[in-house]
CSV table of C-alpha atoms in Angstrom, one decimal:
chain,number,residue,atom,x,y,z
A,12,UNK,CA,81.4,30.6,68.8
A,13,UNK,CA,78.3,32.7,68.1
A,14,UNK,CA,77.0,32.3,71.6
A,15,UNK,CA,80.4,33.3,73.0
A,16,UNK,CA,80.2,36.5,70.9
A,17,UNK,CA,76.5,37.4,71.1
A,18,UNK,CA,75.6,36.0,74.5
A,19,UNK,CA,72.4,34.0,75.0
A,20,UNK,CA,69.9,34.5,72.1
A,21,UNK,CA,66.6,32.6,71.9
A,22,UNK,CA,67.1,31.7,68.2
A,23,UNK,CA,70.6,30.3,68.8
A,24,UNK,CA,69.3,28.3,71.8
A,25,UNK,CA,66.4,27.0,69.7
A,26,UNK,CA,68.7,25.9,66.8
A,27,UNK,CA,71.1,24.3,69.3
A,28,UNK,CA,68.2,22.3,70.8
A,29,UNK,CA,67.9,20.1,67.6
A,30,UNK,CA,70.0,17.0,67.5
A,31,UNK,CA,70.3,17.0,63.7
A,32,UNK,CA,69.4,20.5,62.6
A,33,UNK,CA,71.0,19.9,59.2
A,34,UNK,CA,69.5,16.5,58.5
A,35,UNK,CA,67.1,17.7,55.8
A,36,UNK,CA,64.0,15.8,56.9
A,37,UNK,CA,61.1,17.7,58.3
A,38,UNK,CA,57.3,17.7,58.3
A,39,UNK,CA,54.7,20.4,59.1
A,40,UNK,CA,50.9,20.8,59.2
A,41,UNK,CA,49.4,22.3,56.0
A,42,UNK,CA,48.5,25.6,57.7
A,43,UNK,CA,52.2,26.2,58.5
A,44,UNK,CA,53.3,25.0,55.1
A,45,UNK,CA,51.1,27.7,53.5
A,46,UNK,CA,52.8,30.5,55.4
A,47,UNK,CA,56.4,29.3,55.6
A,48,UNK,CA,58.9,30.3,52.9
A,49,UNK,CA,61.3,27.7,51.8
A,50,UNK,CA,64.8,28.5,50.5
A,51,UNK,CA,66.3,27.2,47.3
A,52,UNK,CA,69.8,26.6,48.5
A,53,UNK,CA,71.8,24.6,51.1
A,54,UNK,CA,70.5,26.8,53.9
A,55,UNK,CA,67.2,25.0,53.7
A,56,UNK,CA,67.3,23.5,57.2
A,57,UNK,CA,68.4,26.6,59.0
A,58,UNK,CA,66.0,28.8,57.0
A,59,UNK,CA,63.1,26.4,57.5
A,60,UNK,CA,63.7,26.0,61.3
A,61,UNK,CA,64.0,29.8,61.5
A,62,UNK,CA,60.7,30.3,59.6
A,63,UNK,CA,59.0,27.8,61.9
A,64,UNK,CA,60.5,29.6,64.9
A,65,UNK,CA,58.9,32.9,63.8
A,66,UNK,CA,55.6,31.4,62.5
A,67,UNK,CA,54.7,28.8,65.1
A,68,UNK,CA,54.2,28.6,68.8
A,69,UNK,CA,57.4,27.1,70.3
A,70,UNK,CA,55.2,24.7,72.3
A,71,UNK,CA,54.2,23.1,69.1
A,72,UNK,CA,57.7,22.4,67.7
A,73,UNK,CA,59.3,19.1,68.4
A,74,UNK,CA,62.0,16.8,67.1
A,75,UNK,CA,61.2,13.1,66.4
A,76,UNK,CA,63.3,10.2,65.1
A,77,UNK,CA,62.1,9.4,61.6
A,78,UNK,CA,64.3,6.3,61.3
A,79,UNK,CA,67.2,4.6,63.0
A,80,UNK,CA,69.8,5.3,60.3
A,81,UNK,CA,70.4,8.3,58.1
A,82,UNK,CA,71.7,8.4,54.6
A,83,UNK,CA,73.2,11.8,54.1
A,84,UNK,CA,74.1,13.3,50.8
A,85,UNK,CA,77.9,13.3,51.1
A,86,UNK,CA,79.7,16.1,49.2
A,87,UNK,CA,83.4,16.5,48.4
A,88,UNK,CA,85.1,19.2,50.4
A,89,UNK,CA,86.1,21.3,47.4
A,90,UNK,CA,88.1,23.7,49.5
A,91,UNK,CA,89.3,25.6,46.4
A,92,UNK,CA,85.9,25.9,44.9
A,93,UNK,CA,83.3,27.9,47.0
A,94,UNK,CA,80.6,27.3,44.4
A,95,UNK,CA,80.5,23.4,44.9
A,96,UNK,CA,80.6,20.7,47.5
A,97,UNK,CA,80.9,21.2,51.2
A,98,UNK,CA,82.2,24.7,50.7
A,99,UNK,CA,79.0,25.8,48.9
A,100,UNK,CA,76.9,24.1,51.6
A,101,UNK,CA,78.9,25.7,54.4
A,102,UNK,CA,78.7,29.2,52.9
A,103,UNK,CA,74.9,28.9,52.3
A,104,UNK,CA,74.4,27.7,55.9
A,105,UNK,CA,76.5,30.4,57.4
A,106,UNK,CA,74.7,33.1,55.4
A,107,UNK,CA,71.4,31.7,56.5
A,108,UNK,CA,72.5,31.9,60.2
A,109,UNK,CA,73.8,35.5,59.7
A,110,UNK,CA,70.6,36.6,58.0
A,111,UNK,CA,68.4,35.1,60.7
A,112,UNK,CA,70.4,36.5,63.5
A,113,UNK,CA,70.1,39.9,61.9
A,114,UNK,CA,66.3,39.4,61.6
A,115,UNK,CA,66.3,38.7,65.3
A,116,UNK,CA,68.0,42.1,65.9
A,117,UNK,CA,71.7,41.0,66.2
A,118,UNK,CA,74.2,43.4,64.7
A,119,UNK,CA,76.2,41.2,62.2
A,120,UNK,CA,79.0,43.7,61.7
A,121,UNK,CA,82.3,43.4,60.0
A,122,UNK,CA,84.0,43.4,63.5
A,123,UNK,CA,81.7,40.6,64.7
A,124,UNK,CA,82.4,38.5,61.5
A,125,UNK,CA,86.2,38.9,61.9
A,126,UNK,CA,86.0,38.0,65.5
A,127,UNK,CA,83.8,35.0,64.7
A,128,UNK,CA,86.4,33.7,62.3
A,129,UNK,CA,89.2,33.8,65.0
A,130,UNK,CA,86.9,32.4,67.7
A,131,UNK,CA,85.6,29.6,65.5
A,132,UNK,CA,89.1,28.6,64.4
A,133,UNK,CA,90.4,28.5,68.0
A,134,UNK,CA,87.3,26.6,69.3
A,135,UNK,CA,87.6,24.1,66.4
A,136,UNK,CA,91.4,23.6,67.0
A,137,UNK,CA,90.8,22.9,70.7
A,138,UNK,CA,88.0,20.4,69.8
A,139,UNK,CA,90.4,18.6,67.4
A,140,UNK,CA,92.9,18.1,70.2
A,141,UNK,CA,90.2,16.8,72.5
A,142,UNK,CA,88.9,14.4,69.8
A,143,UNK,CA,92.4,13.2,69.1
A,144,UNK,CA,93.0,12.6,72.8
A,145,UNK,CA,89.7,10.7,73.1
A,146,UNK,CA,90.5,8.6,70.0
A,147,UNK,CA,94.0,7.8,71.4
A,148,UNK,CA,92.5,6.7,74.7
A,149,UNK,CA,90.0,4.5,73.0
A,150,UNK,CA,92.3,3.0,70.4
A,151,UNK,CA,90.5,4.6,67.5
A,152,UNK,CA,92.0,6.1,64.4
A,153,UNK,CA,91.8,9.9,64.1
A,154,UNK,CA,93.1,11.8,61.1
A,155,UNK,CA,94.2,15.0,62.7
A,156,UNK,CA,95.6,16.4,59.5
A,157,UNK,CA,92.3,15.9,57.6
A,158,UNK,CA,90.3,17.4,60.5
A,159,UNK,CA,92.6,20.5,60.4
A,160,UNK,CA,92.1,20.8,56.7
A,161,UNK,CA,88.3,20.7,57.2
A,162,UNK,CA,88.6,23.4,59.9
A,163,UNK,CA,90.6,25.6,57.6
A,164,UNK,CA,88.1,25.2,54.8
A,165,UNK,CA,85.1,25.9,57.1
A,166,UNK,CA,86.9,29.0,58.4
A,167,UNK,CA,87.3,30.2,54.9
A,168,UNK,CA,83.6,29.5,54.3
A,169,UNK,CA,82.6,31.6,57.2
A,170,UNK,CA,84.8,34.4,55.8
A,171,UNK,CA,83.2,34.2,52.4
A,172,UNK,CA,79.7,33.9,53.8
A,173,UNK,CA,80.3,37.0,55.9
A,174,UNK,CA,81.6,39.0,52.9
A,175,UNK,CA,78.6,38.0,50.8
A,176,UNK,CA,76.2,38.7,53.6
A,177,UNK,CA,77.7,42.2,54.1
A,178,UNK,CA,77.5,42.9,50.3
A,179,UNK,CA,73.7,42.3,50.4
A,180,UNK,CA,72.2,41.6,53.8
A,181,UNK,CA,68.7,41.8,52.4
A,182,UNK,CA,69.3,39.0,49.9
A,183,UNK,CA,67.3,35.9,50.6
A,184,UNK,CA,67.0,32.6,48.7
A,185,UNK,CA,63.5,32.2,50.1
A,186,UNK,CA,60.8,31.5,47.5
A,187,UNK,CA,57.3,32.9,48.1
A,188,UNK,CA,55.0,31.0,50.4
A,189,UNK,CA,51.8,29.4,49.2
A,190,UNK,CA,49.6,32.2,50.5
A,191,UNK,CA,51.5,34.7,48.3
A,192,UNK,CA,51.3,32.4,45.3
A,193,UNK,CA,47.6,32.0,45.6
A,194,UNK,CA,47.2,35.7,46.2
A,195,UNK,CA,48.9,36.4,42.8
A,196,UNK,CA,47.3,33.4,41.0
A,197,UNK,CA,44.1,32.6,42.8
A,198,UNK,CA,43.4,29.3,41.0
A,199,UNK,CA,47.1,28.1,41.2
A,200,UNK,CA,46.4,25.2,43.6
A,201,UNK,CA,43.7,23.9,41.3
A,202,UNK,CA,46.0,24.2,38.3
A,203,UNK,CA,48.7,22.4,40.2
A,204,UNK,CA,46.3,19.6,41.1
A,205,UNK,CA,45.1,19.2,37.5
A,206,UNK,CA,48.7,19.1,36.3
A,207,UNK,CA,49.7,16.4,38.8
A,208,UNK,CA,46.6,14.4,37.9
A,209,UNK,CA,47.4,14.6,34.2
A,210,UNK,CA,51.0,13.7,34.7
A,211,UNK,CA,50.0,10.6,36.8
A,212,UNK,CA,47.3,9.3,34.5
């Protein structure tokens, strides 16, 4: 839906190139870890991928399979509670996307956000019909009502995320990177090492 509204954008293309951009597993070299800021909310994957996008040569970024199966942290939908469950996750992820699009120069306006809600809703409804048809052709069960409830909840999450983003577009859950920490507290890494050693002895 964002590509439909904003046209081709390198950041959207980059994020779309990952098979599981929300899987939660990643690794990086220590030099990159020292300059990347990591968020403290459910937008961690999008924010981390976006930080890597800005701080690393794209030729050095790759996706690898860490294991054959994934055990994801499943959350209840919590459609009526935007501070918990999938609603909280969806809102944090959407805000991370909006923030990083703005960083890349996209105008994330009220008009764009309202149009995004309508575009997403229609695209998702069309996808539900296609998935329902595929399931019927293959003799699989497909709970169309439950899928529609999810789409309605995610549409609401996009709306809430847009409102929160517009209230404070500069807000970021990113914690300072290690270079900033060691600039403020030069011997912090040694203190951290000593603390870990004491805790493990």
